[in-house]
Amino acid sequence: MVGLPVAGLSAWLLARTWHGRPVRYTVAEVFMVAGTLPWLWMILTPSRDTPRRVSLVPLRDLVTAAPADLVVQIGGNLLVFAALGFLLPIRFAARVPAVLAVAATVSITVETLQYVLDLGRVSSVDDVLLNAAGAGLAALCSRNWWRARWYDRRAASVDAEPA
């Protein structure tokens, strides 16, 4: 919450600096970063409670988790790349499969870093699946803002074709 005013001020300053560039691009870029970095900071913070471990069997960690832990695991992992998923299609006109691919790639990188840096965390395929799903769901939530751009682009290309 403390970072939101800083992000808003940054977006405003950058939008004023880059003349001729749509303001929504600047806002989307700034808030993609501001909405994702705190989660990455939390994920990459060392936790010496457990030794590092890899879980490559899908859904195993979710099935064996306690109900209270399950809510935290699912909710938290769905939110990690929600800002990225919500704003990526607005900024770059990416469709949901592209958002899923970007989120999965970044999530795999984060899980690999957790293991390589020996942060005392579990590197799990479940985290990758939930991170990507959260980004995809967030992209669908912003659909009204980016769907019009796809429709306008398609209509412009149809109008430009010779008869």
Rosetta silent file (secondary structure, phi, psi, omega in degrees, C-alpha in Angstrom):
SEQUENCE: MVGLPVAGLSAWLLARTWHGRPVRYTVAEVFMVAGTLPWLWMILTPSRDTPRRVSLVPLRDLVTAAPADLVVQIGGNLLVFAALGFLLPIRFAARVPAVLAVAATVSITVETLQYVLDLGRVSSVDDVLLNAAGAGLAALCSRNWWRARWYDRRAASVDAEPA
SCORE:     score description
SCORE:     0.000 S_00000001
   1 L     0.000  -32.992 -179.781    0.000    0.000    0.000 S_00000001
   2 L   -66.696  -32.740 -177.389    2.906    2.336    0.702 S_00000001
   3 H   -77.027  -17.946 -177.488    4.205    1.820   -2.826 S_00000001
   4 H   -61.658  -45.752  176.391    0.962    2.751   -4.601 S_00000001
   5 H   -62.316  -36.976  177.681    1.398    6.536   -4.260 S_00000001
   6 H   -64.803  -42.946  178.203    5.003    6.196   -5.427 S_00000001
   7 H   -64.399  -42.513  178.339    3.880    4.126   -8.419 S_00000001
   8 H   -62.083  -43.726  177.938    1.118    6.625   -9.216 S_00000001
   9 H   -64.128  -41.263  178.250    3.557    9.534   -9.043 S_00000001
  10 H   -62.280  -44.327  179.000    6.044    7.631  -11.210 S_00000001
  11 H   -62.259  -42.363 -179.921    3.377    6.895  -13.817 S_00000001
  12 H   -63.735  -45.070 -179.970    2.288   10.540  -13.834 S_00000001
  13 H   -65.221  -42.721  179.301    5.863   11.822  -14.212 S_00000001
  14 H   -66.533  -38.766  179.202    6.698    9.340  -16.963 S_00000001
  15 H   -64.289  -36.686  178.264    3.458   10.105  -18.832 S_00000001
  16 H   -71.251  -30.778 -177.167    4.311   13.817  -18.768 S_00000001
  17 H   -75.626  -41.178 -175.910    7.856   13.130  -19.978 S_00000001
  18 L   -94.894   89.090 -179.855    6.978   10.917  -22.951 S_00000001
  19 L   -73.187  143.969  178.282    4.859   13.118  -25.186 S_00000001
  20 L    84.488   -4.331  179.505    2.889   11.429  -27.940 S_00000001
  21 L  -101.767  135.607 -179.833    2.847    8.102  -26.120 S_00000001
  22 L   -58.123  135.598 -178.650   -0.485    6.809  -24.808 S_00000001
  23 H   -62.609  -34.273 -178.368   -0.803    7.343  -21.056 S_00000001
  24 H   -61.536  -29.139  177.194   -2.275    3.860  -20.621 S_00000001
  25 H   -64.341  -47.556 -179.101    1.070    2.368  -21.717 S_00000001
  26 H   -64.096  -45.956  179.876    2.953    4.158  -18.984 S_00000001
  27 H   -61.194  -44.748 -179.963    0.350    3.372  -16.338 S_00000001
  28 H   -62.471  -43.972 -179.154    0.267   -0.297  -17.367 S_00000001
  29 H   -63.944  -47.040 -177.660    4.064   -0.606  -17.316 S_00000001
  30 H   -64.465  -45.824 -176.449    4.499    1.060  -13.944 S_00000001
  31 H   -77.268  -21.466  170.620    1.707   -0.855  -12.233 S_00000001
  32 H   -61.985  -47.016 -179.742    2.794   -4.191  -13.771 S_00000001
  33 H   -68.913  -48.383 -177.288    6.122   -3.737  -12.038 S_00000001
  34 H   -64.511  -30.468 -179.943    4.684   -2.230   -8.839 S_00000001
  35 H   -84.986  -15.722 -177.693    2.081   -4.990   -8.539 S_00000001
  36 H  -103.711  -36.706 -175.878    4.506   -7.844   -9.150 S_00000001
  37 H   -57.452  -42.878  178.972    7.720   -6.828   -7.366 S_00000001
  38 H   -60.142  -36.943  177.364    6.411   -7.124   -3.781 S_00000001
  39 H   -66.404  -42.519  179.239    5.321  -10.695   -4.467 S_00000001
  40 H   -65.251  -37.974  177.244    8.679  -11.551   -6.018 S_00000001
  41 H   -59.333  -45.535 -179.425   10.457   -9.978   -3.054 S_00000001
  42 H   -64.493  -43.583 -177.784    8.436  -12.173   -0.700 S_00000001
  43 H   -66.475  -35.695 -176.390    9.000  -15.322   -2.767 S_00000001
  44 L   -94.886   10.485  174.473   12.751  -14.752   -3.040 S_00000001
  45 L   -82.268  131.579 -178.506   13.238  -13.917    0.644 S_00000001
  46 L   -61.069  141.683  175.483   15.153  -16.707    2.398 S_00000001
  47 L  -132.621  104.228 -174.711   13.185  -18.965    4.722 S_00000001
  48 L   -85.994   14.826  179.948   15.438  -21.227    6.715 S_00000001
  49 L   -71.420  -31.069 -177.137   12.542  -23.196    8.211 S_00000001
  50 L  -133.027  152.518  173.885   12.820  -25.974    5.643 S_00000001
  51 L   -73.874  157.695  178.908   15.547  -27.365    3.423 S_00000001
  52 L   -64.756  146.554 -177.025   15.253  -26.721   -0.279 S_00000001
  53 E  -152.907  151.378  177.212   13.153  -29.255   -2.094 S_00000001
  54 E  -116.019  134.044  177.192   11.747  -29.814   -5.571 S_00000001
  55 E  -124.166  105.376 -175.875    8.215  -31.049   -6.184 S_00000001
  56 L  -102.302   -1.104  178.871    7.638  -32.011   -9.817 S_00000001
  57 L   -90.569  116.503 -178.097    4.415  -34.011   -9.433 S_00000001
  58 L   -59.254  136.073  174.925    1.480  -31.743  -10.292 S_00000001
  59 L    71.355   -0.457 -179.762   -1.050  -31.142   -7.499 S_00000001
  60 H   -63.823  -46.239 -178.810    0.798  -33.306   -4.935 S_00000001
  61 H   -65.306  -34.172 -179.556    1.544  -30.354   -2.634 S_00000001
  62 H   -72.543  -37.024 -178.878   -2.028  -29.094   -2.888 S_00000001
  63 H   -70.763  -35.544 -175.798   -3.584  -32.484   -2.104 S_00000001
  64 H   -90.513   -4.157 -177.488   -1.372  -33.061    0.941 S_00000001
  65 L   -77.122  151.116  173.941   -1.653  -29.523    2.381 S_00000001
  66 L   -68.644  152.116 -177.251   -3.701  -28.685    5.469 S_00000001
  67 H   -54.350  -41.555  179.689   -6.922  -26.761    4.697 S_00000001
  68 H   -66.425  -41.271  178.019   -5.612  -23.484    6.160 S_00000001
  69 H   -67.236  -33.181 -179.573   -2.352  -23.809    4.229 S_00000001
  70 H   -62.725  -43.322  179.024   -4.284  -24.681    1.097 S_00000001
  71 H   -62.536  -43.973  179.628   -6.175  -21.383    1.147 S_00000001
  72 H   -66.278  -44.446 -179.020   -2.927  -19.436    1.579 S_00000001
  73 H   -62.350  -50.026 -177.528   -1.106  -21.452   -1.097 S_00000001
  74 H   -67.660  -50.590 -179.057   -3.838  -21.166   -3.711 S_00000001
  75 H   -60.253  -47.753 -179.242   -4.751  -17.554   -2.955 S_00000001
  76 H   -63.632  -45.466 -178.735   -1.167  -16.345   -2.742 S_00000001
  77 H   -68.849  -30.629  175.647    0.010  -18.134   -5.864 S_00000001
  78 H   -68.528  -28.798 -176.926   -2.960  -16.889   -7.879 S_00000001
  79 H   -87.155  -16.050 -174.203   -2.067  -13.300   -6.911 S_00000001
  80 L   -53.950  -48.810 -178.778    1.692  -13.407   -7.640 S_00000001
  81 L  -112.546   25.223  179.357    1.369  -12.471  -11.318 S_00000001
  82 H   -65.015  -42.916  179.239   -2.154  -11.039  -11.241 S_00000001
  83 H   -64.221  -41.886  177.306   -0.951   -7.470  -11.899 S_00000001
  84 H   -61.560  -46.701 -179.378    1.205   -8.707  -14.760 S_00000001
  85 H   -66.117  -36.807 -179.698   -1.681  -10.713  -16.214 S_00000001
  86 H   -68.504  -41.647 -170.846   -4.172   -7.883  -15.830 S_00000001
  87 H   -97.435  -20.778 -179.907   -2.003   -5.198  -17.435 S_00000001
  88 H   -58.001  -45.212  178.247    0.080   -7.096  -20.014 S_00000001
  89 H   -67.696  -28.557  178.502   -2.765   -7.317  -22.562 S_00000001
  90 H   -69.901  -41.261 -177.285   -3.567   -3.645  -22.058 S_00000001
  91 H   -79.856  -45.394 -170.911    0.014   -2.570  -22.728 S_00000001
  92 H  -112.526    9.114 -179.957    1.168   -5.041  -25.370 S_00000001
  93 L    53.248   43.811  178.184   -2.086   -6.288  -26.933 S_00000001
  94 L   -91.728  143.303  176.243   -1.290   -9.846  -25.842 S_00000001
  95 L   -88.030  172.175 -174.432   -3.975  -12.480  -25.784 S_00000001
  96 H   -58.277  -42.921  178.095   -4.584  -14.863  -22.896 S_00000001
  97 H   -60.005  -36.425  177.179   -2.356  -17.709  -24.222 S_00000001
  98 H   -67.148  -39.904  177.292    0.554  -15.254  -24.480 S_00000001
  99 H   -62.652  -43.220  177.646   -0.103  -14.039  -20.931 S_00000001
 100 H   -60.810  -42.261  179.839   -0.121  -17.641  -19.718 S_00000001
 101 H   -65.215  -43.966  179.219    3.175  -18.318  -21.491 S_00000001
 102 H   -63.550  -47.345 -178.729    4.858  -15.212  -20.062 S_00000001
 103 H   -63.277  -41.251  178.696    3.622  -15.933  -16.528 S_00000001
 104 H   -65.021  -40.841  179.662    4.671  -19.589  -16.718 S_00000001
 105 H   -64.376  -46.063  179.021    8.121  -18.638  -18.008 S_00000001
 106 H   -65.819  -39.460  179.552    8.686  -16.064  -15.283 S_00000001
 107 H   -65.109  -41.019  176.569    7.314  -18.454  -12.651 S_00000001
 108 H   -61.881  -40.527  177.968    9.653  -21.249  -13.791 S_00000001
 109 H   -62.389  -43.816  179.899   12.534  -18.782  -13.539 S_00000001
 110 H   -65.021  -44.594  179.388   11.508  -17.798   -9.996 S_00000001
 111 H   -63.603  -37.677  176.627   11.119  -21.409   -8.883 S_00000001
 112 H   -65.293  -42.892  177.325   14.543  -22.225  -10.359 S_00000001
 113 H   -61.514  -39.961  177.841   16.070  -19.253   -8.520 S_00000001
 114 H   -57.953  -40.481 -179.276   14.517  -20.446   -5.260 S_00000001
 115 H   -75.243  -49.014 -175.923   16.259  -23.778   -5.668 S_00000001
 116 H   -63.261  -40.156 -179.070   19.598  -22.547   -7.031 S_00000001
 117 L   -81.111   -0.944  179.089   19.941  -19.812   -4.402 S_00000001
 118 L    49.803   60.747 -176.415   19.030  -22.311   -1.648 S_00000001
 119 L   -87.043    2.736 -179.578   16.435  -20.032   -0.084 S_00000001
 120 L    74.347   32.822 -178.965   14.909  -22.769    2.056 S_00000001
 121 L  -125.170  161.868  177.504   11.754  -22.932   -0.032 S_00000001
 122 E   -89.242  125.612  173.662    9.977  -25.636   -1.996 S_00000001
 123 E   -92.982  109.152 -169.858   10.279  -25.278   -5.771 S_00000001
 124 E  -124.557  141.886  174.584    6.992  -26.733   -6.933 S_00000001
 125 H   -66.916  -26.448  176.614    5.280  -27.257  -10.261 S_00000001
 126 H   -62.334  -37.962  178.339    2.035  -26.412   -8.436 S_00000001
 127 H   -63.323  -42.180  179.172    3.333  -22.888   -7.891 S_00000001
 128 H   -62.408  -45.957 -179.694    4.029  -22.512  -11.607 S_00000001
 129 H   -62.145  -44.926 -178.751    0.552  -23.772  -12.526 S_00000001
 130 H   -71.314  -37.311  176.905   -1.202  -21.488  -10.030 S_00000001
 131 H   -61.336  -46.380  179.809    0.942  -18.449  -10.914 S_00000001
 132 H   -66.217  -40.929  178.501    0.112  -18.866  -14.605 S_00000001
 133 H   -62.744  -39.776  178.240   -3.561  -19.509  -13.854 S_00000001
 134 H   -63.518  -40.773  177.815   -3.729  -16.346  -11.748 S_00000001
 135 H   -66.183  -40.964  178.624   -2.218  -14.290  -14.565 S_00000001
 136 H   -64.368  -42.449  178.229   -4.652  -15.816  -17.070 S_00000001
 137 H   -65.535  -39.142  177.911   -7.654  -15.116  -14.848 S_00000001
 138 H   -65.927  -37.562  176.971   -6.480  -11.546  -14.297 S_00000001
 139 H   -62.522  -39.683  177.270   -6.093  -11.101  -18.066 S_00000001
 140 H   -65.923  -32.482  178.311   -9.694  -12.214  -18.497 S_00000001
 141 H   -66.907  -28.587 -179.886  -10.738   -9.672  -15.836 S_00000001
 142 L   -95.469   10.642 -173.506   -9.220   -6.869  -17.921 S_00000001
 143 H   -55.109  -38.263 -178.997  -10.750   -8.170  -21.146 S_00000001
 144 H   -61.310  -27.629 -178.805  -13.105   -5.213  -21.627 S_00000001
 145 H   -83.634  -32.679 -177.851  -10.107   -2.874  -21.854 S_00000001
 146 H  -102.380  -18.352  179.425   -8.023   -4.851  -24.328 S_00000001
 147 H   -64.396  -38.432  179.291  -10.705   -6.617  -26.343 S_00000001
 148 H   -61.372  -35.684  178.668  -11.771   -3.330  -27.949 S_00000001
 149 H   -64.432  -41.532  178.369   -8.201   -2.830  -29.200 S_00000001
 150 H   -64.903  -41.758 -179.805   -8.240   -6.225  -30.943 S_00000001
 151 H   -64.400  -44.524  178.641  -11.622   -5.454  -32.470 S_00000001
 152 H   -62.453  -41.228 -179.579  -10.470   -2.006  -33.667 S_00000001
 153 H   -65.710  -42.611  179.934   -7.275   -3.468  -35.146 S_00000001
 154 H   -65.278  -42.123  179.564   -9.192   -6.214  -36.965 S_00000001
 155 H   -64.793  -39.146  179.887  -11.738   -3.690  -38.339 S_00000001
 156 H   -66.678  -37.594  179.959   -8.931   -1.403  -39.531 S_00000001
 157 H   -71.507  -33.360  177.593   -7.210   -4.266  -41.364 S_00000001
 158 H   -69.073  -41.316  178.564  -10.473   -5.294  -43.046 S_00000001
 159 H   -65.914  -29.871 -176.370  -11.115   -1.680  -44.130 S_00000001
 160 H   -80.377  -16.367 -178.630   -7.592   -1.390  -45.514 S_00000001
 161 L   -70.544  137.503  178.415   -7.908   -4.440  -47.794 S_00000001
 162 L   -68.469  146.358 -177.495   -8.503   -3.598  -51.446 S_00000001
 163 L   -85.019    0.000    0.000  -11.919   -4.518  -52.790 S_00000001
